[in-house]
Amino acid sequence: MIVVFGHAALLHERRTATSFLGGIVDAGTIGVYFFFVLSGFIVVWVHRGDIGHPARAPRYAYQRVTRVYPMYWLVTLALFPVYFWVPDFHSSYDGDPLDVVRSLALWPARELPILSVGWTLTHELLFYAVVGLAIAAGRRTGIVVVSAIVAISAWKLAVDLGHPLLDG
């Protein structure tokens, strides 16, 4: 709900140039961090027994791909007419077919995907890839990979939230 209120605040502020609910939901981005942390925890928890077992990597990849892409493609394809007929709809629209391919693949890019909220999925897929590598690697290497990701993520979160020890 924090993310929903955060999006509502953004829309309200863009349309009215006034603060939404007195700015009380300005910290709505914390919901995005919470989503990534929760999602990462769930994926690692569910697949903890797979880490270090390369034979399980194809099944893991299939599960992750089928969880993300079908619905994303369905909604994105529904937006195609608007994307192509209303160029102002998409801030980075320049008619480049490669933008469409990158968007459908959820390949990281400077531009938002056609379905703009898909930017979160590009990050999610990168995390899935890292966990996939941990599964495909030996047990010890897999645990090191997951531990490194947790440490880097905690550091990034601390930097983004302005932790006082990281204020140079």
Coordinates of N, CA and C in Angstrom, one line a residue:
M1 N 0.8 -1.2 0.0 CA 0.0 0.0 0.0 C 0.9 1.3 0.0
I2 N 2.1 1.2 0.6 CA 3.0 2.3 0.6 C 3.3 2.7 -0.8
V3 N 3.6 1.7 -1.7 CA 3.9 2.0 -3.1 C 2.7 2.6 -3.8
V4 N 1.5 2.1 -3.5 CA 0.3 2.6 -4.2 C 0.1 4.1 -3.7
F5 N 0.2 4.4 -2.5 CA 0.1 5.8 -2.0 C 1.2 6.7 -2.6
G6 N 2.4 6.1 -2.7 CA 3.5 6.9 -3.4 C 3.2 7.2 -4.8
H7 N 2.6 6.3 -5.6 CA 2.2 6.6 -6.9 C 1.1 7.6 -7.0
A8 N 0.1 7.4 -6.1 CA -1.0 8.4 -6.0 C -0.5 9.8 -5.8
A9 N 0.5 9.9 -4.9 CA 1.1 11.2 -4.5 C 1.8 11.8 -5.8
L10 N 2.5 11.0 -6.5 CA 3.2 11.5 -7.7 C 2.2 12.0 -8.7
L11 N 1.2 11.2 -9.0 CA 0.2 11.6 -9.9 C -0.5 12.9 -9.5
H12 N -0.9 13.0 -8.2 CA -1.5 14.2 -7.7 C -0.6 15.4 -7.8
E13 N 0.6 15.3 -7.4 CA 1.5 16.4 -7.5 C 1.8 16.8 -8.9
R14 N 1.9 15.9 -9.9 CA 2.1 16.3 -11.3 C 0.9 17.0 -11.8
R15 N -0.2 16.6 -11.5 CA -1.4 17.2 -12.0 C -1.8 18.5 -11.3
T16 N -1.5 18.7 -10.1 CA -2.0 19.8 -9.3 C -0.9 20.7 -8.8
A17 N 0.3 20.3 -8.9 CA 1.5 21.0 -8.3 C 1.3 21.4 -6.8
T18 N 0.5 20.5 -6.2 CA 0.4 20.7 -4.7 C 0.8 19.4 -4.0
S19 N 1.1 19.4 -2.8 CA 1.5 18.3 -2.0 C 0.3 17.4 -1.7
F20 N 0.5 16.1 -1.8 CA -0.5 15.1 -1.6 C -0.6 14.8 -0.1
L21 N -1.7 14.9 0.5 CA -1.9 14.6 2.0 C -0.8 15.3 2.8
G22 N -0.5 16.5 2.4 CA 0.5 17.3 3.2 C 1.9 16.7 3.2
G23 N 2.2 15.9 2.2 CA 3.6 15.3 2.0 C 3.8 14.1 2.9
I24 N 2.7 13.6 3.5 CA 2.9 12.5 4.4 C 3.4 11.2 3.8
V25 N 3.2 11.1 2.5 CA 3.6 9.9 1.8 C 4.8 10.1 0.9
D26 N 5.5 11.2 1.1 CA 6.8 11.5 0.4 C 7.8 10.4 0.6
A27 N 7.7 9.6 1.6 CA 8.6 8.5 1.9 C 8.1 7.3 1.2
G28 N 7.2 7.4 0.3 CA 6.6 6.2 -0.4 C 7.6 5.3 -1.1
T29 N 8.7 5.9 -1.4 CA 9.8 5.0 -2.1 C 10.3 3.9 -1.1
I30 N 10.1 4.1 0.1 CA 10.5 3.0 1.1 C 9.7 1.7 0.7
G31 N 8.5 1.9 0.2 CA 7.8 0.7 -0.2 C 8.5 -0.1 -1.3
V32 N 9.2 0.6 -2.2 CA 9.9 0.0 -3.3 C 11.0 -0.8 -2.7
Y33 N 11.8 -0.2 -1.8 CA 12.8 -1.0 -1.1 C 12.3 -2.2 -0.4
F34 N 11.2 -2.0 0.3 CA 10.6 -3.1 1.0 C 10.2 -4.2 0.0
F35 N 9.6 -3.9 -1.1 CA 9.3 -4.9 -2.1 C 10.5 -5.7 -2.6
F36 N 11.6 -5.0 -2.9 CA 12.8 -5.7 -3.3 C 13.3 -6.6 -2.3
V37 N 13.4 -6.1 -1.0 CA 13.9 -6.9 0.1 C 13.0 -8.1 0.3
L38 N 11.7 -7.9 0.4 CA 10.8 -9.0 0.6 C 10.9 -10.0 -0.6
S39 N 10.9 -9.5 -1.8 CA 10.9 -10.4 -2.9 C 12.2 -11.2 -2.9
G40 N 13.3 -10.5 -2.7 CA 14.6 -11.2 -2.6 C 14.7 -12.3 -1.5
F41 N 14.1 -11.9 -0.4 CA 14.1 -12.9 0.7 C 13.3 -14.1 0.3
I42 N 12.1 -13.9 -0.3 CA 11.2 -15.0 -0.6 C 11.9 -15.9 -1.7
V43 N 12.5 -15.3 -2.7 CA 13.2 -16.1 -3.7 C 14.3 -17.0 -3.1
V44 N 15.1 -16.3 -2.3 CA 16.3 -17.1 -1.7 C 15.7 -18.1 -0.7
W45 N 14.7 -17.8 0.1 CA 14.1 -18.8 1.0 C 13.5 -20.0 0.3
V46 N 12.8 -19.7 -0.8 CA 12.1 -20.8 -1.5 C 13.2 -21.7 -2.2
H47 N 14.2 -21.1 -2.7 CA 15.2 -21.8 -3.5 C 16.5 -22.1 -2.7
R48 N 16.5 -21.9 -1.4 CA 17.7 -22.1 -0.7 C 18.3 -23.5 -0.8
G49 N 17.4 -24.5 -1.0 CA 17.9 -25.9 -1.1 C 18.4 -26.1 -2.5
D50 N 18.1 -25.2 -3.5 CA 18.6 -25.4 -4.8 C 20.0 -24.8 -5.0
I51 N 20.4 -23.9 -4.1 CA 21.7 -23.3 -4.3 C 22.8 -24.3 -4.2
G52 N 23.7 -24.3 -5.2 CA 24.8 -25.2 -5.3 C 24.4 -26.5 -6.0
H53 N 23.2 -26.6 -6.6 CA 22.8 -27.8 -7.3 C 22.5 -27.5 -8.8
P54 N 23.5 -27.5 -9.6 CA 23.4 -27.1 -11.0 C 22.2 -27.7 -11.8
A55 N 21.9 -28.9 -11.5 CA 20.9 -29.6 -12.2 C 19.5 -29.0 -12.0
R56 N 19.4 -28.2 -10.9 CA 18.1 -27.5 -10.6 C 18.0 -26.1 -11.3
A57 N 19.0 -25.7 -11.9 CA 19.0 -24.3 -12.5 C 18.0 -24.2 -13.6
P58 N 17.9 -25.1 -14.6 CA 16.9 -25.0 -15.6 C 15.4 -24.8 -15.1
R59 N 15.1 -25.6 -14.1 CA 13.7 -25.5 -13.6 C 13.5 -24.2 -12.9
Y60 N 14.5 -23.7 -12.2 CA 14.5 -22.4 -11.5 C 14.3 -21.3 -12.6
A61 N 15.1 -21.3 -13.6 CA 14.9 -20.3 -14.7 C 13.5 -20.4 -15.3
Y62 N 13.0 -21.6 -15.6 CA 11.7 -21.7 -16.2 C 10.6 -21.1 -15.2
Q63 N 10.7 -21.4 -14.0 CA 9.8 -20.8 -13.0 C 9.8 -19.3 -12.9
R64 N 11.0 -18.7 -13.0 CA 11.2 -17.3 -12.9 C 10.7 -16.6 -14.2
V65 N 11.0 -17.2 -15.3 CA 10.6 -16.6 -16.6 C 9.1 -16.6 -16.7
T66 N 8.5 -17.8 -16.4 CA 7.0 -17.9 -16.6 C 6.3 -17.1 -15.5
R67 N 6.9 -16.7 -14.5 CA 6.2 -15.9 -13.5 C 6.2 -14.4 -13.9
V68 N 7.2 -14.0 -14.6 CA 7.3 -12.6 -15.0 C 6.8 -12.2 -16.3
Y69 N 7.3 -12.9 -17.4 CA 7.0 -12.5 -18.7 C 5.6 -12.6 -19.3
P70 N 4.9 -13.7 -19.1 CA 3.5 -13.7 -19.7 C 2.6 -12.6 -19.4
M71 N 2.5 -12.2 -18.1 CA 1.6 -11.1 -17.8 C 2.1 -9.8 -18.2
Y72 N 3.5 -9.7 -18.1 CA 4.1 -8.4 -18.5 C 3.9 -8.2 -20.0
W73 N 4.1 -9.2 -20.8 CA 3.9 -9.1 -22.2 C 2.5 -8.8 -22.6
L74 N 1.5 -9.5 -21.9 CA 0.1 -9.2 -22.2 C -0.2 -7.7 -21.9
V75 N 0.1 -7.2 -20.8 CA -0.2 -5.8 -20.5 C 0.6 -4.8 -21.4
T76 N 1.9 -5.2 -21.7 CA 2.7 -4.3 -22.6 C 2.1 -4.3 -24.0
L77 N 1.7 -5.5 -24.5 CA 1.1 -5.5 -25.8 C -0.2 -4.8 -25.9
A78 N -0.9 -4.7 -24.8 CA -2.2 -4.0 -24.8 C -1.9 -2.5 -24.9
L79 N -0.7 -2.0 -24.5 CA -0.3 -0.6 -24.5 C 0.3 -0.2 -25.9
F80 N 0.6 -1.2 -26.7 CA 1.2 -0.9 -28.0 C 0.5 0.2 -28.8
P81 N -0.8 0.1 -29.0 CA -1.4 1.1 -29.8 C -1.2 2.5 -29.3
V82 N -1.3 2.7 -28.0 CA -1.1 4.0 -27.3 C 0.4 4.4 -27.5
Y83 N 1.3 3.5 -27.4 CA 2.7 3.8 -27.5 C 3.1 4.3 -28.9
F84 N 2.5 3.7 -29.9 CA 2.8 4.0 -31.3 C 2.0 5.2 -31.8
W85 N 0.8 5.3 -31.4 CA -0.1 6.4 -31.9 C 0.0 7.7 -31.1
V86 N 0.5 7.6 -29.9 CA 0.6 8.8 -29.0 C 2.0 8.9 -28.5
P87 N 2.9 9.4 -29.4 CA 4.3 9.4 -29.0 C 4.6 10.2 -27.7
D88 N 3.8 11.1 -27.3 CA 4.0 11.8 -26.0 C 3.7 11.0 -24.8
F89 N 3.1 9.9 -25.1 CA 2.8 8.9 -24.0 C 4.0 8.4 -23.3
H90 N 5.0 8.2 -24.1 CA 6.3 7.6 -23.6 C 7.4 8.7 -23.8
S91 N 8.0 9.1 -22.7 CA 8.9 10.2 -22.7 C 10.2 9.9 -23.5
S92 N 10.5 8.6 -23.7 CA 11.7 8.4 -24.5 C 11.4 7.9 -25.9
Y93 N 10.2 8.0 -26.3 CA 9.8 7.5 -27.6 C 10.5 8.2 -28.7
D94 N 11.2 7.5 -29.6 CA 11.8 8.0 -30.8 C 11.6 7.1 -32.0
G95 N 10.7 6.2 -31.9 CA 10.4 5.3 -33.0 C 11.4 4.2 -33.2
D96 N 12.3 4.0 -32.3 CA 13.4 3.0 -32.5 C 12.8 1.6 -32.1
P97 N 12.8 0.7 -33.1 CA 12.3 -0.7 -32.8 C 13.1 -1.4 -31.7
L98 N 14.4 -1.0 -31.6 CA 15.2 -1.6 -30.6 C 14.7 -1.3 -29.2
D99 N 14.1 -0.1 -29.0 CA 13.5 0.3 -27.7 C 12.3 -0.7 -27.4
V100 N 11.6 -1.1 -28.4 CA 10.5 -2.0 -28.2 C 11.0 -3.4 -27.8
V101 N 12.0 -3.8 -28.5 CA 12.7 -5.1 -28.1 C 13.2 -5.1 -26.7
R102 N 13.9 -4.1 -26.4 CA 14.5 -4.0 -25.0 C 13.4 -4.0 -24.0
S103 N 12.3 -3.3 -24.3 CA 11.2 -3.2 -23.3 C 10.6 -4.6 -23.2
L104 N 10.3 -5.3 -24.3 CA 9.7 -6.6 -24.1 C 10.6 -7.6 -23.4
A105 N 12.0 -7.4 -23.6 CA 12.9 -8.3 -23.0 C 13.2 -7.9 -21.5
L106 N 12.7 -6.7 -21.1 CA 13.0 -6.2 -19.8 C 14.5 -6.0 -19.6
W107 N 15.2 -5.6 -20.7 CA 16.6 -5.4 -20.7 C 16.9 -4.1 -20.1
P108 N 17.8 -4.0 -19.1 CA 18.1 -2.7 -18.5 C 18.5 -1.6 -19.5
A109 N 17.9 -0.5 -19.4 CA 18.2 0.6 -20.3 C 17.9 2.0 -19.6
R110 N 18.4 3.0 -20.2 CA 18.1 4.4 -19.6 C 16.7 4.7 -19.6
E111 N 16.0 4.3 -20.7 CA 14.6 4.6 -20.9 C 13.7 3.6 -20.1
L112 N 12.6 4.1 -19.7 CA 11.6 3.2 -19.1 C 11.1 2.3 -20.1
P113 N 10.7 1.1 -19.7 CA 10.0 0.2 -20.6 C 8.6 0.8 -21.1
I114 N 8.0 0.2 -22.1 CA 6.7 0.7 -22.5 C 5.7 0.7 -21.4
L115 N 5.7 -0.3 -20.6 CA 4.9 -0.4 -19.4 C 5.9 0.1 -18.3
S116 N 5.8 1.4 -18.0 CA 6.8 2.1 -17.2 C 7.1 1.4 -15.9
V117 N 6.1 0.8 -15.2 CA 6.4 0.2 -13.9 C 7.2 -1.1 -14.1
G118 N 7.5 -1.5 -15.4 CA 8.3 -2.6 -15.6 C 9.8 -2.4 -15.2
W119 N 10.1 -1.1 -14.9 CA 11.5 -0.9 -14.5 C 11.9 -1.8 -13.3
T120 N 10.9 -2.0 -12.4 CA 11.2 -2.8 -11.2 C 11.5 -4.2 -11.6
L121 N 10.8 -4.7 -12.7 CA 11.1 -6.1 -13.2 C 12.5 -6.2 -13.7
T122 N 13.0 -5.2 -14.3 CA 14.4 -5.3 -14.8 C 15.4 -5.6 -13.7
H123 N 15.1 -4.9 -12.6 CA 16.0 -5.2 -11.4 C 15.7 -6.6 -10.8
E124 N 14.4 -6.9 -10.8 CA 14.0 -8.3 -10.3 C 14.7 -9.4 -11.1
L125 N 14.7 -9.2 -12.4 CA 15.3 -10.2 -13.3 C 16.8 -10.3 -13.1
L126 N 17.5 -9.2 -12.8 CA 18.9 -9.2 -12.5 C 19.1 -10.0 -11.2
F127 N 18.3 -9.8 -10.2 CA 18.4 -10.6 -9.0 C 18.2 -12.1 -9.3
Y128 N 17.2 -12.4 -10.1 CA 16.9 -13.8 -10.5 C 18.1 -14.4 -11.1
A129 N 18.8 -13.6 -12.0 CA 20.0 -14.1 -12.7 C 21.1 -14.5 -11.7
V130 N 21.3 -13.6 -10.7 CA 22.3 -13.8 -9.7 C 22.0 -15.1 -8.9
V131 N 20.7 -15.2 -8.5 CA 20.3 -16.4 -7.7 C 20.5 -17.7 -8.6
G132 N 20.2 -17.5 -9.9 CA 20.4 -18.6 -10.9 C 21.8 -19.0 -10.9
L133 N 22.7 -18.0 -10.9 CA 24.2 -18.3 -10.9 C 24.6 -19.0 -9.6
A134 N 24.0 -18.6 -8.5 CA 24.2 -19.3 -7.2 C 23.8 -20.7 -7.3
I135 N 22.7 -21.0 -7.9 CA 22.2 -22.4 -8.0 C 23.1 -23.2 -8.9
A136 N 23.5 -22.6 -10.0 CA 24.4 -23.3 -11.0 C 25.8 -23.5 -10.5
A137 N 26.2 -22.7 -9.5 CA 27.6 -22.8 -9.0 C 27.6 -23.9 -7.9
G138 N 28.8 -24.2 -7.5 CA 29.0 -25.1 -6.4 C 28.4 -24.5 -5.1
R139 N 28.1 -25.3 -4.1 CA 27.5 -24.9 -2.9 C 28.1 -23.7 -2.2
R140 N 29.4 -23.8 -2.0 CA 30.1 -22.7 -1.3 C 30.1 -21.4 -2.2
T141 N 30.4 -21.6 -3.5 CA 30.3 -20.4 -4.3 C 29.0 -19.8 -4.3
G142 N 27.9 -20.6 -4.4 CA 26.6 -20.1 -4.4 C 26.2 -19.3 -3.1
I143 N 26.7 -19.8 -2.0 CA 26.5 -19.1 -0.7 C 27.2 -17.8 -0.7
V144 N 28.4 -17.8 -1.2 CA 29.2 -16.5 -1.3 C 28.5 -15.5 -2.2
V145 N 28.0 -16.0 -3.3 CA 27.3 -15.1 -4.2 C 26.1 -14.5 -3.5
V146 N 25.3 -15.3 -2.9 CA 24.1 -14.8 -2.2 C 24.5 -13.8 -1.1
S147 N 25.5 -14.2 -0.3 CA 25.9 -13.3 0.8 C 26.4 -12.0 0.2
A148 N 27.2 -12.0 -0.9 CA 27.7 -10.7 -1.4 C 26.5 -9.9 -1.9
I149 N 25.5 -10.5 -2.5 CA 24.4 -9.7 -3.0 C 23.6 -9.1 -1.8
V150 N 23.5 -9.8 -0.7 CA 22.8 -9.3 0.5 C 23.6 -8.1 1.0
A151 N 24.9 -8.2 1.1 CA 25.8 -7.2 1.7 C 25.8 -5.9 0.8
I152 N 25.9 -6.1 -0.5 CA 25.8 -5.0 -1.5 C 24.5 -4.3 -1.4
S153 N 23.4 -5.1 -1.3 CA 22.1 -4.5 -1.3 C 21.9 -3.7 0.0
A154 N 22.4 -4.2 1.1 CA 22.3 -3.5 2.4 C 23.0 -2.2 2.3
W155 N 24.2 -2.2 1.7 CA 25.0 -1.0 1.5 C 24.3 0.0 0.7
K156 N 23.7 -0.5 -0.5 CA 23.0 0.4 -1.4 C 21.8 1.1 -0.7
L157 N 21.1 0.3 0.0 CA 19.9 0.8 0.8 C 20.4 1.9 1.8
A158 N 21.4 1.6 2.5 CA 22.0 2.6 3.5 C 22.4 3.9 2.8
V159 N 23.0 3.8 1.6 CA 23.4 4.9 0.9 C 22.2 5.7 0.4
D160 N 21.2 5.0 -0.2 CA 20.0 5.7 -0.7 C 19.2 6.4 0.4
L161 N 19.2 5.8 1.6 CA 18.5 6.3 2.7 C 19.3 7.4 3.5
G162 N 20.5 7.6 3.0 CA 21.3 8.6 3.7 C 21.8 8.3 5.1
H163 N 22.3 7.0 5.2 CA 22.8 6.6 6.6 C 23.9 7.6 6.9
P164 N 23.9 8.1 8.2 CA 24.9 9.1 8.6 C 26.4 8.6 8.5
L165 N 26.6 7.3 8.7 CA 28.0 6.8 8.6 C 28.5 6.8 7.1
L166 N 27.6 7.0 6.2 CA 28.0 6.9 4.8 C 28.0 8.3 4.1
D167 N 27.9 9.3 4.9 CA 27.8 10.7 4.4 C 29.2 11.3 4.2
G168 N 30.1 10.7 3.7 CA 31.4 11.2 3.4 C 31.8 12.4 4.1

